[in-house]
Amino acid sequence: MDITMIIWMIVAAIGAVVIFTIIGFIPGTDETSVLLPISLAVVLAGVPAAIVLTFFIASIVTLNITNSMPTALVGLPGGVMSSPMIEHSLYIKNEGRSAMIIKKIAASAVLGIAISIPISLVLANLLIPLAETIRPYGAYLFIAGAIFLSLISKNKILSLLAIIPLALMFQGLRFLYKGLDLVPENKTITVSFFLGITIGPLIVSLFSLLNKKILEQEKVDDFNKIVIPKEDLENTSVNPFKILTKEEKKKASIGALIVNFLFVLSPVGLTILFGNALNNRTKKPLDKASGSITTMSSIIQATYISGIIIPLLALGIPLSPVALGPGAALFNAPPVIDFENNLHHILTGFEFTVAVLIGATIALVITYFLIVKYARKITYIILKKVPHESVLGLFIAFILLLAYMDAGLINIFGVIMIGLLSGSLNKLGVNYGVQFMALYAAPLLIEILAKVV
Amino acid sequence: MKRALIKIWGDVVDAMELVFSILIISTTTMGLYFLAPQSDTLPLGLFFGLGGAIIGFIITIFLFKPKRIVTYEEEE
């Protein structure tokens, strides 16, 4: 690792900050749907592994902070992870303290990252010996993972029942394409399939608008009215440790610490669980709301950091919801990387650590000061200038491109088909984690099923 | 024709403008993808396609306006 490499890592981190600051402020953009395609493009472009990792870490750090901004300022969740904050931020908004809470969110994110990076690295290193013994069973692990994620999800039986039909669809398409000679014998299509899963809910929403009855129900009379709250004139400090109260610092730290050990569980679930549990006994409503949001902000960062670092460094197999969803491209993005040769195999422990540290530090420093100084202004400009139509159009075009690149015109319809089934299952309550696991488990699962007469 | 405002993915869009945005950005994306020269070393198709996506995105930003009324809270 030389100086040029480090300079490129810094450039990549800054690039990630710019992209995800803009995306983060746009309300409603789901983390998996934005992180996966963009990191996938970076991997497929042939960017060196260390720079990919720096880029990805900078992306998640930035996105998780900026996503909370529309949540805190205008009450629209920036993404899935900030939805647990909505109730509390609406309370704070009504009290007229939104400007105070955005600084606390940023400060608490600093805490969450500072705690989770060292702990995740240590945990990953402790798990490496164990990883050697379980790696040969990788393919079985995915089946076990799909079942495990179903059993801990809200809709257990529904999720379990969804696994085989999903696997059948994926393998069905793969065999069809091979039968039609659309893809070479040794190529397994994965990229456009997981994009199909990701974009599923959006595809279902768009298709349902073609039904006149649903269209009528979804119609609204007026534009979205958004008021950006006042500047905070009380606490003008930019020092993250002076922005949080002692109690908030304590809870944010405990939360960030615990979730590292639970990296196989759903990030949003952990955020809701510990964000509320740690603040249940606070009496004053304003303190409770503010405490919950700051705790959540540090937990969100810690779930993402540990969810990507631990499976990637210890195992090279995506065994956490973060690794399966937003971080999937770091594990498997054929033809550039696959389960036998991904970031886990390419990077040494030292390179891995440097990449993580550079990505997180650069993203934190820039995002932190941007937020503390200009959160209101950025929110205003983005909400005023970037139409939602353009954002949706961009994602559709992106999926189209990658679907075509994988297996030609027919695969565009293949991806739409996946989107329709995955999106419908998603709306019924089968989460992304189960669906991604089903995709990885599909080859072995169908092979086993075929043998059972 | 009266414009149809619809709520999708957490925000309000105009149905026709959404259709046009998807068409415009898809056209620029796929158009540039097919224009990309052949290369054995670099995934030029992907680069050109992504470039096309960004061009389309910028075009639609100028063509269409967000369906949001954004104001600052009164400063006292």
Short mmCIF file of C-alpha atoms in Angstrom, two decimals:
data_model
loop_
_atom_site.label_atom_id
_atom_site.label_comp_id
_atom_site.label_asym_id
_atom_site.label_seq_id
_atom_site.Cartn_x
_atom_site.Cartn_y
_atom_site.Cartn_z
CA MET A 1 0.00 0.00 0.00
CA ASP A 2 1.68 3.19 -1.18
CA ILE A 3 0.95 6.90 -1.15
CA THR A 4 -0.86 6.90 -4.51
CA MET A 5 -3.21 4.22 -3.19
CA ILE A 6 -3.93 6.25 -0.07
CA ILE A 7 -4.61 9.34 -2.15
CA TRP A 8 -7.06 7.36 -4.29
CA MET A 9 -8.76 6.07 -1.15
CA ILE A 10 -9.20 9.63 0.03
CA VAL A 11 -10.60 10.65 -3.36
CA ALA A 12 -13.00 7.68 -3.28
CA ALA A 13 -14.17 8.60 0.22
CA ILE A 14 -14.82 12.20 -0.83
CA GLY A 15 -16.69 10.94 -3.89
CA ALA A 16 -18.87 8.76 -1.67
CA VAL A 17 -19.58 11.69 0.63
CA VAL A 18 -20.70 13.90 -2.26
CA ILE A 19 -22.96 11.23 -3.80
CA PHE A 20 -24.55 10.08 -0.56
CA THR A 21 -24.98 13.54 0.91
CA ILE A 22 -27.24 14.33 -2.03
CA ILE A 23 -29.04 10.98 -1.96
CA GLY A 24 -29.33 10.99 1.83
CA PHE A 25 -31.21 14.25 1.91
CA ILE A 26 -33.75 12.94 -0.60
CA PRO A 27 -36.61 11.48 1.44
CA GLY A 28 -37.74 7.90 0.96
CA THR A 29 -34.63 6.46 -0.69
CA ASP A 30 -34.19 2.96 0.72
CA GLU A 31 -30.60 2.18 1.84
CA THR A 32 -30.28 -1.13 0.02
CA SER A 33 -31.66 0.29 -3.22
CA VAL A 34 -29.14 3.11 -3.28
CA LEU A 35 -26.04 1.54 -1.71
CA LEU A 36 -26.10 -1.71 -3.65
CA PRO A 37 -26.32 -0.40 -7.24
CA ILE A 38 -23.71 2.29 -6.69
CA SER A 39 -21.19 0.06 -4.90
CA LEU A 40 -21.85 -2.59 -7.53
CA ALA A 41 -20.97 -0.13 -10.29
CA VAL A 42 -17.74 0.70 -8.46
CA VAL A 43 -16.80 -2.99 -8.12
CA LEU A 44 -17.72 -3.87 -11.72
CA ALA A 45 -15.71 -0.89 -12.97
CA GLY A 46 -12.63 -2.74 -11.75
CA VAL A 47 -11.69 -0.35 -8.93
CA PRO A 48 -9.04 -1.95 -6.63
CA ALA A 49 -10.44 -3.74 -3.57
CA ALA A 50 -9.01 -1.39 -0.92
CA ILE A 51 -10.55 1.62 -2.65
CA VAL A 52 -13.88 -0.18 -2.99
CA LEU A 53 -13.93 -0.80 0.75
CA THR A 54 -13.01 2.82 1.55
CA PHE A 55 -15.76 3.99 -0.77
CA PHE A 56 -18.33 1.68 0.79
CA ILE A 57 -17.50 2.58 4.39
CA ALA A 58 -17.60 6.30 3.54
CA SER A 59 -20.95 5.69 1.81
CA ILE A 60 -22.65 4.02 4.77
CA VAL A 61 -21.32 6.53 7.29
CA THR A 62 -22.48 9.48 5.18
CA LEU A 63 -25.82 7.98 4.19
CA ASN A 64 -26.77 7.00 7.72
CA ILE A 65 -26.16 10.53 8.96
CA THR A 66 -27.70 12.42 6.04
CA ASN A 67 -30.76 10.13 5.97
CA SER A 68 -31.67 11.38 9.42
CA MET A 69 -31.73 14.99 8.22
CA PRO A 70 -35.03 15.03 6.32
CA THR A 71 -36.37 12.90 9.18
CA ALA A 72 -35.42 15.42 11.84
CA LEU A 73 -36.06 18.58 9.84
CA VAL A 74 -39.21 17.87 7.86
CA GLY A 75 -40.57 14.60 9.27
CA LEU A 76 -40.03 12.50 6.13
CA PRO A 77 -37.86 9.42 6.71
CA GLY A 78 -34.68 9.63 4.64
CA GLY A 79 -34.53 5.83 4.46
CA VAL A 80 -35.55 2.65 6.24
CA MET A 81 -33.06 3.12 9.08
CA SER A 82 -34.37 6.54 10.04
CA SER A 83 -38.02 5.45 10.16
CA PRO A 84 -37.79 4.48 13.87
CA MET A 85 -36.86 8.10 14.59
CA ILE A 86 -40.00 9.56 13.02
CA GLU A 87 -42.25 9.51 16.06
CA HIS A 88 -39.62 11.12 18.29
CA SER A 89 -38.55 13.69 15.72
CA LEU A 90 -42.14 14.77 15.12
CA TYR A 91 -42.43 15.44 18.85
CA ILE A 92 -39.22 17.45 18.82
CA LYS A 93 -40.32 19.31 15.71
CA ASN A 94 -43.56 20.31 17.40
CA GLU A 95 -41.52 21.57 20.35
CA GLY A 96 -39.54 23.66 17.85
CA ARG A 97 -36.21 21.97 18.64
CA SER A 98 -35.39 20.26 15.32
CA ALA A 99 -32.24 22.30 14.77
CA MET A 100 -30.91 21.15 18.14
CA ILE A 101 -31.55 17.48 17.35
CA ILE A 102 -29.72 17.42 14.01
CA LYS A 103 -26.49 18.39 15.75
CA LYS A 104 -27.07 15.69 18.32
CA ILE A 105 -27.64 13.10 15.58
CA ALA A 106 -24.32 14.00 13.99
CA ALA A 107 -22.45 14.02 17.31
CA SER A 108 -23.92 10.70 18.32
CA ALA A 109 -22.97 9.15 14.96
CA VAL A 110 -19.35 10.09 15.74
CA LEU A 111 -19.63 8.17 19.02
CA GLY A 112 -21.25 5.14 17.38
CA ILE A 113 -18.51 4.88 14.76
CA ALA A 114 -15.66 5.46 17.21
CA ILE A 115 -16.98 2.58 19.33
CA SER A 116 -18.02 0.10 16.67
CA ILE A 117 -14.94 0.16 14.40
CA PRO A 118 -12.42 -1.11 16.96
CA ILE A 119 -14.89 -3.60 18.45
CA SER A 120 -15.91 -5.00 15.07
CA LEU A 121 -12.28 -5.41 14.04
CA VAL A 122 -11.49 -7.27 17.26
CA LEU A 123 -14.62 -9.45 17.00
CA ALA A 124 -13.82 -10.29 13.38
CA ASN A 125 -10.30 -11.33 14.29
CA LEU A 126 -11.63 -13.53 17.11
CA LEU A 127 -14.03 -15.20 14.69
CA ILE A 128 -11.40 -15.98 12.02
CA PRO A 129 -10.39 -19.40 13.47
CA LEU A 130 -14.04 -20.40 13.71
CA ALA A 131 -14.57 -19.18 10.16
CA GLU A 132 -11.99 -21.65 8.82
CA THR A 133 -14.03 -24.57 10.12
CA ILE A 134 -17.39 -23.42 8.84
CA ARG A 135 -16.34 -22.08 5.43
CA PRO A 136 -16.48 -25.45 3.58
CA TYR A 137 -20.15 -25.58 4.44
CA GLY A 138 -20.76 -22.17 2.83
CA ALA A 139 -23.53 -23.29 0.52
CA TYR A 140 -25.40 -25.01 3.39
CA LEU A 141 -24.88 -21.90 5.48
CA PHE A 142 -27.06 -19.93 3.05
CA ILE A 143 -29.93 -22.38 3.44
CA ALA A 144 -29.51 -22.29 7.21
CA GLY A 145 -29.28 -18.49 6.99
CA ALA A 146 -32.51 -18.20 5.02
CA ILE A 147 -34.29 -20.34 7.62
CA PHE A 148 -32.67 -18.47 10.53
CA LEU A 149 -33.57 -15.03 9.15
CA SER A 150 -37.14 -16.25 8.57
CA LEU A 151 -37.42 -17.49 12.13
CA ILE A 152 -36.27 -14.21 13.66
CA SER A 153 -38.38 -12.05 11.35
CA LYS A 154 -41.84 -10.76 12.16
CA ASN A 155 -43.58 -13.09 9.71
CA LYS A 156 -41.96 -16.45 10.35
CA ILE A 157 -44.19 -18.90 8.49
CA LEU A 158 -44.75 -16.53 5.60
CA SER A 159 -40.99 -16.05 5.19
CA LEU A 160 -40.30 -19.79 5.39
CA LEU A 161 -42.92 -20.51 2.75
CA ALA A 162 -41.46 -17.86 0.46
CA ILE A 163 -37.94 -19.37 0.32
CA ILE A 164 -38.53 -22.25 -2.11
CA PRO A 165 -40.74 -20.40 -4.62
CA LEU A 166 -38.13 -17.63 -4.72
CA ALA A 167 -35.30 -20.12 -5.20
CA LEU A 168 -37.30 -21.82 -7.94
CA MET A 169 -37.74 -18.53 -9.77
CA PHE A 170 -34.03 -17.70 -9.65
CA GLN A 171 -32.90 -21.15 -10.77
CA GLY A 172 -35.68 -21.28 -13.34
CA LEU A 173 -34.39 -18.13 -15.00
CA ARG A 174 -30.77 -19.26 -14.80
CA PHE A 175 -31.51 -22.60 -16.45
CA LEU A 176 -33.71 -20.92 -19.05
CA TYR A 177 -30.96 -18.48 -20.06
CA LYS A 178 -28.44 -21.30 -20.26
CA GLY A 179 -30.84 -23.41 -22.28
CA LEU A 180 -31.30 -20.52 -24.72
CA ASP A 181 -27.50 -20.00 -24.92
CA LEU A 182 -27.85 -16.45 -23.68
CA VAL A 183 -25.11 -16.81 -21.08
CA PRO A 184 -21.93 -18.92 -21.10
CA GLU A 185 -22.03 -22.29 -19.33
CA ASN A 186 -19.82 -21.14 -16.43
CA LYS A 187 -21.60 -17.87 -15.70
CA THR A 188 -24.13 -17.61 -12.88
CA ILE A 189 -26.29 -14.51 -13.08
CA THR A 190 -26.53 -12.82 -9.72
CA VAL A 191 -26.08 -9.07 -10.10
CA SER A 192 -29.29 -8.24 -11.91
CA PHE A 193 -31.21 -10.73 -9.76
CA PHE A 194 -30.37 -9.01 -6.54
CA LEU A 195 -31.16 -5.68 -8.10
CA GLY A 196 -34.54 -7.14 -9.01
CA ILE A 197 -35.12 -8.00 -5.35
CA THR A 198 -33.98 -4.55 -4.26
CA ILE A 199 -36.18 -2.65 -6.66
CA GLY A 200 -39.14 -5.02 -6.11
CA PRO A 201 -41.29 -2.80 -3.90
CA LEU A 202 -40.87 0.12 -6.30
CA ILE A 203 -41.78 -2.05 -9.31
CA VAL A 204 -44.92 -3.30 -7.55
CA SER A 205 -45.89 0.28 -6.65
CA LEU A 206 -45.37 1.44 -10.23
CA PHE A 207 -47.28 -1.49 -11.71
CA SER A 208 -50.16 -1.04 -9.31
CA LEU A 209 -50.55 2.53 -10.56
CA LEU A 210 -51.60 1.01 -13.89
CA ASN A 211 -54.68 -0.30 -12.10
CA LYS A 212 -57.21 2.55 -12.34
CA LYS A 213 -58.77 1.78 -8.99
CA ILE A 214 -55.45 1.86 -7.14
CA LEU A 215 -54.40 4.95 -9.08
CA GLU A 216 -57.49 6.76 -7.80
CA GLN A 217 -56.64 5.77 -4.22
CA GLU A 218 -53.05 6.97 -4.48
CA LYS A 219 -53.99 10.34 -5.94
CA VAL A 220 -53.36 13.37 -3.79
CA ASP A 221 -54.77 16.86 -4.27
CA ASP A 222 -51.79 18.95 -3.40
CA PHE A 223 -48.06 19.29 -3.40
CA ASN A 224 -46.09 18.08 -0.39
CA LYS A 225 -45.92 21.03 2.04
CA ILE A 226 -42.63 21.18 3.88
CA VAL A 227 -41.50 23.75 6.44
CA ILE A 228 -37.83 23.93 7.39
CA PRO A 229 -37.41 24.80 11.06
CA LYS A 230 -35.45 27.65 12.64
CA GLU A 231 -31.74 27.75 13.38
CA ASP A 232 -30.59 26.63 16.83
CA LEU A 233 -29.23 29.69 18.58
CA GLU A 234 -28.84 28.19 22.06
CA ASN A 235 -26.04 25.69 21.59
CA THR A 236 -23.59 26.94 18.98
CA SER A 237 -20.78 24.52 19.86
CA VAL A 238 -19.34 22.32 17.09
CA ASN A 239 -17.52 19.99 19.49
CA PRO A 240 -19.41 16.68 19.34
CA PHE A 241 -18.77 15.97 23.01
CA LYS A 242 -20.32 19.26 24.11
CA ILE A 243 -23.42 18.81 22.00
CA LEU A 244 -24.62 15.68 23.83
CA THR A 245 -25.63 15.56 27.49
CA LYS A 246 -23.86 13.13 29.80
CA GLU A 247 -26.88 10.84 29.86
CA GLU A 248 -27.14 10.84 26.06
CA LYS A 249 -23.45 10.03 25.66
CA LYS A 250 -23.80 7.10 28.03
CA LYS A 251 -26.83 5.57 26.29
CA ALA A 252 -25.46 6.13 22.80
CA SER A 253 -22.24 4.37 23.80
CA ILE A 254 -23.97 1.41 25.44
CA GLY A 255 -26.27 0.97 22.45
CA ALA A 256 -23.41 1.09 19.96
CA LEU A 257 -21.47 -1.40 22.05
CA ILE A 258 -24.20 -4.04 22.39
CA VAL A 259 -25.26 -4.17 18.74
CA ASN A 260 -21.76 -5.15 17.56
CA PHE A 261 -22.27 -8.56 19.13
CA LEU A 262 -25.65 -8.93 17.42
CA PHE A 263 -24.45 -8.22 13.90
CA VAL A 264 -26.45 -11.12 12.42
CA LEU A 265 -29.74 -9.45 13.37
CA SER A 266 -31.71 -6.84 11.44
CA PRO A 267 -30.23 -3.32 11.79
CA VAL A 268 -33.58 -1.58 11.84
CA GLY A 269 -34.90 -4.10 14.40
CA LEU A 270 -31.91 -3.51 16.67
CA THR A 271 -32.30 0.25 16.32
CA ILE A 272 -35.94 0.13 17.39
CA LEU A 273 -35.29 -2.36 20.20
CA PHE A 274 -32.32 -0.72 21.91
CA GLY A 275 -33.13 2.86 20.94
CA ASN A 276 -36.40 2.61 22.85
CA ALA A 277 -35.31 0.20 25.60
CA LEU A 278 -32.44 2.40 26.73
CA ASN A 279 -34.68 5.44 26.99
CA ASN A 280 -37.82 3.86 28.44
CA ARG A 281 -37.27 5.16 31.93
CA THR A 282 -36.63 8.78 30.98
CA LYS A 283 -39.49 10.86 32.38
CA LYS A 284 -39.45 14.23 30.60
CA PRO A 285 -40.95 13.74 27.13
CA LEU A 286 -38.46 16.06 25.40
CA ASP A 287 -35.48 14.33 27.03
CA LYS A 288 -36.95 10.96 26.11
CA ALA A 289 -37.43 11.91 22.46
CA SER A 290 -33.99 13.48 22.22
CA GLY A 291 -32.37 10.57 24.06
CA SER A 292 -34.06 8.00 21.83
CA ILE A 293 -32.94 9.76 18.66
CA THR A 294 -29.32 10.16 19.79
CA THR A 295 -29.15 6.54 20.91
CA MET A 296 -30.63 5.43 17.60
CA SER A 297 -28.18 7.52 15.60
CA SER A 298 -25.17 5.81 17.17
CA ILE A 299 -26.80 2.35 16.95
CA ILE A 300 -27.56 2.82 13.23
CA GLN A 301 -23.89 3.48 12.55
CA ALA A 302 -22.76 0.57 14.72
CA THR A 303 -25.14 -1.95 13.07
CA TYR A 304 -23.89 -1.05 9.61
CA ILE A 305 -20.21 -0.95 10.56
CA SER A 306 -20.28 -4.29 12.41
CA GLY A 307 -22.68 -5.85 9.88
CA ILE A 308 -20.21 -5.27 7.07
CA ILE A 309 -16.82 -5.50 8.82
CA ILE A 310 -17.33 -8.74 10.77
CA PRO A 311 -18.61 -11.03 7.99
CA LEU A 312 -16.26 -9.51 5.42
CA LEU A 313 -13.07 -9.64 7.45
CA ALA A 314 -13.73 -12.92 9.29
CA LEU A 315 -15.50 -15.00 6.69
CA GLY A 316 -15.92 -13.57 3.20
CA ILE A 317 -19.48 -14.92 3.21
CA PRO A 318 -22.37 -12.45 3.70
CA LEU A 319 -23.81 -13.60 7.02
CA SER A 320 -25.52 -10.45 8.20
CA PRO A 321 -28.45 -8.46 6.82
CA VAL A 322 -26.12 -5.56 5.99
CA ALA A 323 -23.68 -7.82 4.14
CA LEU A 324 -26.52 -9.52 2.28
CA GLY A 325 -28.30 -6.33 1.26
CA PRO A 326 -26.46 -3.02 0.92
CA GLY A 327 -22.99 -4.61 1.09
CA ALA A 328 -23.67 -7.57 -1.23
CA ALA A 329 -21.40 -6.20 -3.98
CA LEU A 330 -18.33 -6.52 -1.74
CA PHE A 331 -18.88 -10.29 -1.49
CA ASN A 332 -20.15 -11.30 -4.89
CA ALA A 333 -20.17 -9.29 -8.09
CA PRO A 334 -19.23 -11.59 -10.97
CA PRO A 335 -17.12 -11.44 -13.05
CA VAL A 336 -14.93 -9.18 -10.89
CA ILE A 337 -15.36 -10.86 -7.50
CA ASP A 338 -17.14 -13.95 -6.18
CA PHE A 339 -17.36 -16.03 -3.01
CA GLU A 340 -13.97 -17.64 -3.68
CA ASN A 341 -12.23 -14.37 -4.43
CA ASN A 342 -13.72 -11.26 -2.83
CA LEU A 343 -12.57 -8.42 -0.60
CA HIS A 344 -12.05 -10.93 2.21
CA HIS A 345 -9.45 -12.85 0.17
CA ILE A 346 -7.86 -9.93 -1.66
CA LEU A 347 -7.16 -7.58 1.26
CA THR A 348 -4.72 -8.19 4.11
CA GLY A 349 -5.84 -7.37 7.64
CA PHE A 350 -3.73 -4.22 7.56
CA GLU A 351 -5.12 -2.97 4.24
CA PHE A 352 -8.61 -3.75 5.45
CA THR A 353 -8.14 -1.69 8.61
CA VAL A 354 -6.58 1.25 6.77
CA ALA A 355 -9.39 1.29 4.21
CA VAL A 356 -12.05 1.25 6.94
CA LEU A 357 -10.34 3.99 8.94
CA ILE A 358 -9.79 6.31 5.97
CA GLY A 359 -13.34 5.84 4.71
CA ALA A 360 -14.96 6.40 8.10
CA THR A 361 -12.78 9.33 9.14
CA ILE A 362 -13.11 11.33 5.93
CA ALA A 363 -16.84 10.73 5.71
CA LEU A 364 -17.35 11.66 9.35
CA VAL A 365 -15.30 14.83 9.29
CA ILE A 366 -16.88 16.24 6.13
CA THR A 367 -20.44 15.13 6.86
CA TYR A 368 -20.25 16.25 10.46
CA PHE A 369 -19.29 19.81 9.62
CA LEU A 370 -21.68 19.99 6.68
CA ILE A 371 -24.54 18.91 8.94
CA VAL A 372 -23.71 21.06 11.90
CA LYS A 373 -23.29 24.14 9.71
CA TYR A 374 -25.51 23.71 6.66
CA ALA A 375 -28.17 21.00 7.25
CA ARG A 376 -31.06 23.44 6.77
CA LYS A 377 -29.65 25.00 3.61
CA ILE A 378 -28.86 21.62 1.96
CA THR A 379 -32.33 20.30 2.79
CA TYR A 380 -33.88 23.42 1.26
CA ILE A 381 -31.86 23.28 -1.96
CA ILE A 382 -32.34 19.55 -2.55
CA LEU A 383 -36.06 19.52 -1.80
CA LYS A 384 -36.48 22.58 -4.02
CA LYS A 385 -34.36 21.46 -6.98
CA VAL A 386 -34.40 17.66 -7.31
CA PRO A 387 -37.75 16.26 -8.43
CA HIS A 388 -38.75 12.84 -7.11
CA GLU A 389 -39.48 11.84 -10.73
CA SER A 390 -35.79 12.17 -11.62
CA VAL A 391 -34.71 10.00 -8.71
CA LEU A 392 -37.17 7.23 -9.58
CA GLY A 393 -36.26 7.48 -13.27
CA LEU A 394 -32.57 7.16 -12.44
CA PHE A 395 -33.10 3.91 -10.52
CA ILE A 396 -35.25 2.34 -13.20
CA ALA A 397 -32.70 3.22 -15.90
CA PHE A 398 -29.94 1.78 -13.78
CA ILE A 399 -31.70 -1.56 -13.34
CA LEU A 400 -32.45 -1.64 -17.05
CA LEU A 401 -28.77 -1.20 -17.88
CA LEU A 402 -27.50 -3.90 -15.53
CA ALA A 403 -30.27 -6.31 -16.48
CA TYR A 404 -29.40 -5.90 -20.15
CA MET A 405 -25.68 -6.29 -19.51
CA ASP A 406 -26.25 -9.57 -17.67
CA ALA A 407 -28.30 -11.48 -20.26
CA GLY A 408 -29.75 -9.17 -22.89
CA LEU A 409 -33.29 -7.99 -23.57
CA ILE A 410 -35.04 -11.05 -22.16
CA ASN A 411 -33.43 -10.42 -18.77
CA ILE A 412 -35.08 -7.00 -18.51
CA PHE A 413 -38.35 -8.90 -18.32
CA GLY A 414 -36.71 -11.47 -16.08
CA VAL A 415 -35.79 -8.72 -13.64
CA ILE A 416 -39.29 -7.26 -13.83
CA MET A 417 -40.65 -10.71 -12.99
CA ILE A 418 -38.31 -10.98 -10.00
CA GLY A 419 -39.28 -7.45 -8.97
CA LEU A 420 -42.96 -8.32 -9.08
CA LEU A 421 -42.64 -11.46 -6.95
CA SER A 422 -40.03 -10.05 -4.56
CA GLY A 423 -41.83 -6.75 -4.21
CA SER A 424 -45.17 -8.44 -3.50
CA LEU A 425 -43.54 -10.69 -0.92
CA ASN A 426 -41.82 -7.65 0.56
CA LYS A 427 -45.14 -5.87 0.93
CA LEU A 428 -46.61 -8.98 2.54
CA GLY A 429 -43.77 -8.93 5.08
CA VAL A 430 -40.87 -11.06 3.78
CA ASN A 431 -37.82 -8.88 4.39
CA TYR A 432 -34.85 -8.29 2.09
CA GLY A 433 -32.56 -10.45 4.23
CA VAL A 434 -34.63 -13.61 3.70
CA GLN A 435 -34.93 -12.90 -0.02
CA PHE A 436 -31.22 -12.34 -0.56
CA MET A 437 -30.42 -15.50 1.40
CA ALA A 438 -32.90 -17.39 -0.78
CA LEU A 439 -31.03 -16.12 -3.86
CA TYR A 440 -27.71 -17.43 -2.54
CA ALA A 441 -29.25 -20.66 -1.27
CA ALA A 442 -31.10 -21.28 -4.54
CA PRO A 443 -28.61 -23.52 -6.45
CA LEU A 444 -28.08 -26.03 -3.62
CA LEU A 445 -31.67 -25.87 -2.39
CA ILE A 446 -33.12 -26.69 -5.80
CA GLU A 447 -30.52 -29.42 -6.35
CA ILE A 448 -31.52 -31.05 -3.05
CA LEU A 449 -35.22 -30.70 -3.83
CA ALA A 450 -34.78 -32.28 -7.23
CA LYS A 451 -33.18 -35.35 -5.63
CA VAL A 452 -36.10 -35.86 -3.28
CA VAL A 453 -38.56 -37.68 -5.46
CA MET B 1 -55.47 16.93 -19.38
CA LYS B 2 -55.68 17.45 -15.67
CA ARG B 3 -52.42 16.49 -13.95
CA ALA B 4 -52.50 13.42 -11.74
CA LEU B 5 -50.51 13.85 -8.54
CA ILE B 6 -49.58 10.57 -6.93
CA LYS B 7 -47.85 9.57 -3.75
CA ILE B 8 -45.11 7.00 -4.32
CA TRP B 9 -41.99 6.09 -2.34
CA GLY B 10 -42.72 8.74 0.29
CA ASP B 11 -43.20 11.74 -1.97
CA VAL B 12 -45.56 13.32 -4.49
CA VAL B 13 -45.01 12.95 -8.25
CA ASP B 14 -46.91 13.88 -11.40
CA ALA B 15 -47.83 10.63 -13.17
CA MET B 16 -47.04 11.85 -16.70
CA GLU B 17 -43.79 13.49 -15.67
CA LEU B 18 -42.75 10.29 -13.94
CA VAL B 19 -43.39 8.33 -17.13
CA PHE B 20 -41.37 10.86 -19.14
CA SER B 21 -38.52 10.85 -16.61
CA ILE B 22 -38.26 7.08 -16.81
CA LEU B 23 -38.35 7.20 -20.63
CA ILE B 24 -35.80 10.02 -20.92
CA ILE B 25 -33.27 8.61 -18.46
CA SER B 26 -33.65 5.06 -19.82
CA THR B 27 -33.07 6.33 -23.36
CA THR B 28 -29.92 8.30 -22.52
CA THR B 29 -28.60 5.39 -20.42
CA MET B 30 -29.14 2.65 -22.98
CA GLY B 31 -28.28 4.98 -25.86
CA LEU B 32 -24.83 5.75 -24.52
CA TYR B 33 -24.36 2.11 -23.55
CA PHE B 34 -24.79 1.04 -27.17
CA LEU B 35 -22.51 3.85 -28.39
CA ALA B 36 -19.64 2.70 -26.19
CA PRO B 37 -16.58 1.46 -28.09
CA GLN B 38 -15.43 -2.13 -27.57
CA SER B 39 -12.70 -2.66 -25.01
CA ASP B 40 -11.14 -5.76 -23.53
CA THR B 41 -9.60 -4.06 -20.53
CA LEU B 42 -12.26 -1.65 -19.30
CA PRO B 43 -16.03 -2.10 -18.86
CA LEU B 44 -16.68 0.88 -21.16
CA GLY B 45 -20.31 -0.11 -21.71
CA LEU B 46 -20.98 0.30 -18.01
CA PHE B 47 -19.17 3.65 -17.85
CA PHE B 48 -21.00 5.02 -20.87
CA GLY B 49 -24.32 3.74 -19.53
CA LEU B 50 -23.75 5.39 -16.16
CA GLY B 51 -22.72 8.62 -17.89
CA GLY B 52 -25.94 8.45 -19.88
CA ALA B 53 -27.92 7.96 -16.66
CA ILE B 54 -26.38 11.08 -15.17
CA ILE B 55 -27.06 13.11 -18.33
CA GLY B 56 -30.69 11.96 -18.33
CA PHE B 57 -31.01 12.73 -14.65
CA ILE B 58 -29.77 16.30 -15.20
CA ILE B 59 -32.11 16.79 -18.18
CA THR B 60 -35.13 15.78 -16.09
CA ILE B 61 -34.06 18.06 -13.24
CA PHE B 62 -34.29 20.98 -15.65
CA LEU B 63 -37.48 19.77 -17.31
CA PHE B 64 -39.55 19.00 -14.24
CA LYS B 65 -40.09 20.76 -10.94
CA PRO B 66 -40.39 19.00 -7.57
CA LYS B 67 -43.94 18.70 -6.27
CA ARG B 68 -43.04 20.20 -2.96
CA ILE B 69 -43.75 23.58 -1.39
CA VAL B 70 -40.68 24.32 0.70
CA THR B 71 -40.55 27.27 3.07
CA TYR B 72 -38.40 28.34 5.97
CA GLU B 73 -40.08 28.72 9.34
CA GLU B 74 -40.43 32.41 10.28
CA GLU B 75 -37.35 33.72 12.09
CA GLU B 76 -38.32 35.85 15.05
#
